[in-house]
Amino acid sequence: HPTSLSSAWTRRARIDYGTATAQLGTSPGGDGVTWGPDYGVQVPDKSWWYADAAKLRLAHFSKAGAYLGQVTLPKKYLTSGIYFQWNNPIALANGSVVLSSTSSSPGLLVLSKSQKLKQVSLTRYVHATVTDGVFLYGFDENNHKVRVNPKTGAIKGVSSFTGQGGRSFTIS
């Protein structure tokens, strides 16, 4: 068990794991170990969305960890109608959350601020690493720097990325 945090650290939120709706789910990971969601993102209103694969949903929590609700993924957004194949949530400036596909079909799943889901196809896999609030930036499957429009799925080669402050930068 971990020791207590030093005085330099302050707990901001606590979200428990369990079977209750207000808790995050866990999945078997082998050797008796269970895994919880690895992916969460804070949106502009300071609340958090977690990709909760065990419960086939996106779970919503306040910045203090209070449960705010969920968006259950319909079967059409699950691989073979049963597998949650979405990760790496990124928040856009408009409050949307964009997740990347880990299935055999490259794509994005966009959750709008009004909690509507939309699947966007991509012509190739992209590992998005940053956003300027509108576009996603990252590397495609050939390790080229790219910009992705999460509304259309259009992928464009770029020489640099742009962060939320509008500054260009590169990663190599």
C-alpha atoms as one frame of an Amber mdcrd trajectory, in Angstrom:
protein
   0.000   0.000   0.000   1.247   3.509  -0.743   2.227   5.741   2.135   0.421
   9.008   2.813   1.195  12.024   0.660   3.686  14.618   1.842   2.435  18.080
   2.803   3.452  19.349  -0.662   0.559  17.361  -2.153  -3.152  18.093  -1.789
  -5.952  15.692  -2.718  -8.210  17.387  -5.268 -10.605  14.536  -5.919 -11.280
  10.944  -5.036 -13.115   8.601  -7.368 -13.631   5.060  -6.178 -13.774   1.824
  -8.152 -16.676  -0.557  -7.802 -19.958  -1.778  -9.203 -22.065   1.288  -8.328
 -22.906   3.664 -11.182 -21.041   6.502  -9.425 -17.851   4.409  -9.335 -15.410
   3.582 -12.106 -15.355  -0.017 -13.288 -12.505  -2.510 -13.311 -11.659  -5.316
 -15.721  -9.602  -8.482 -15.259  -6.006  -7.937 -16.322  -4.524 -11.385 -15.711
  -2.876 -12.929 -12.654  -5.844 -11.810 -10.548  -5.102  -8.117 -11.151  -7.940
  -5.783 -12.076  -7.457  -2.621 -14.104  -9.390   0.597 -13.925  -9.721   3.273
 -16.578  -6.362   4.494 -17.850  -7.813   7.427 -19.705  -9.435  10.607 -18.470
  -9.443  14.235 -19.542 -10.434  17.537 -17.982 -12.676  19.690 -20.188 -12.856
  23.523 -20.123 -15.584  23.607 -17.426 -13.047  21.777 -15.158 -15.081  18.555
 -15.013 -13.561  15.217 -16.037 -14.560  12.518 -18.516 -13.184   8.985 -18.105
 -13.216   6.238 -20.735 -14.629   3.475 -18.512 -14.210   0.365 -20.667 -15.441
  -2.038 -17.975 -18.827  -0.321 -17.915 -18.873   0.527 -21.655 -19.333   4.225
 -21.007 -17.842   7.652 -20.665 -18.188   8.603 -17.011 -18.465  12.267 -16.003
 -17.166  13.663 -12.703 -16.814  17.141 -11.216 -13.381  18.600 -10.550 -13.892
  17.512  -6.923 -14.755  13.931  -7.928 -18.568  14.047  -7.606 -20.379  11.818
 -10.099 -22.213  13.891 -12.730 -23.538  11.206 -15.064 -22.526   9.017 -17.961
 -22.871   8.412 -21.659 -23.243   4.695 -22.325 -21.819   3.659 -25.676 -24.434
   2.111 -27.960 -23.456  -1.205 -29.580 -22.726   0.523 -32.894 -19.719   2.229
 -31.262 -18.379  -1.015 -29.775 -16.184  -3.402 -31.762 -18.265  -6.497 -32.590
 -21.003  -4.810 -30.547 -19.305  -5.711 -27.240 -15.727  -4.362 -26.997 -14.876
  -0.835 -25.857 -12.035   0.089 -28.223 -11.522   3.808 -27.493  -8.706   5.555
 -25.635  -6.592   8.688 -25.352  -9.355  11.262 -24.690  -8.470  14.818 -25.665
 -10.591  17.841 -24.730 -11.354  20.508 -27.309 -11.995  24.168 -26.513 -15.725
  23.779 -27.248 -16.082  21.175 -24.464 -16.073  18.142 -26.783 -14.038  15.047
 -25.960 -12.306  13.137 -28.765 -11.196   9.500 -28.340  -9.046   7.418 -30.689
  -9.914   3.959 -31.983  -7.813   0.947 -31.016  -9.828  -1.409 -33.211  -8.988
  -2.634 -36.708 -10.609   0.510 -38.165  -8.872   3.866 -37.639 -11.204   6.559
 -36.406 -12.316   8.964 -33.730 -15.270   9.028 -31.370 -16.424  12.549 -30.571
 -18.583  13.335 -27.545 -20.055  16.820 -27.970 -20.593  19.176 -25.053 -24.300
  18.301 -25.338 -23.290  14.618 -24.839 -24.045  13.423 -28.376 -21.724  10.797
 -29.866 -20.372  10.816 -33.421 -17.923   8.411 -35.020 -15.469   9.924 -37.517
 -13.498   7.669 -39.877  -9.803   8.235 -40.568  -7.851   7.022 -43.588  -5.011
   5.853 -41.313  -4.167   5.595 -37.635  -3.016   8.745 -35.862  -1.680   8.973
 -32.328  -2.896  12.403 -31.265  -0.637  13.980 -28.658  -1.836  17.586 -28.410
  -4.611  19.951 -29.461  -4.840  23.652 -30.172  -8.442  23.397 -28.989  -9.806
  22.808 -32.505  -7.502  20.359 -34.298  -5.605  17.315 -33.049  -1.856  17.024
 -33.691   0.241  13.912 -33.549   1.958  11.219 -35.565   0.419   8.932 -38.165
   1.271   5.248 -38.550   4.253   6.219 -40.745   5.594   8.561 -38.027   4.729
  11.711 -39.991   3.606  14.816 -38.111  -0.059  15.436 -38.899  -3.041  17.605
 -38.041  -6.478  15.971 -37.802  -9.809  17.710 -38.117 -11.980  15.849 -35.561
 -15.173  16.994 -37.315 -14.303  15.533 -40.718 -11.406  13.134 -40.162  -9.249
  15.028 -42.676  -5.546  14.399 -42.053  -2.969  16.957 -43.208   0.811  16.716
 -42.993   2.398  19.509 -40.940   5.928  20.589 -40.084   5.008  21.573 -36.508
   2.241  21.241 -33.944   0.218  24.052 -32.404  -0.638  24.137 -28.712  -3.615
  25.672 -26.953  -1.746  28.945 -26.525  -1.321  29.209 -30.293   2.432  28.562
 -30.232   4.017  26.248 -32.779   6.454  23.566 -31.637   7.939  20.297 -32.784
   8.548  16.934 -31.171  11.133  14.551 -32.535
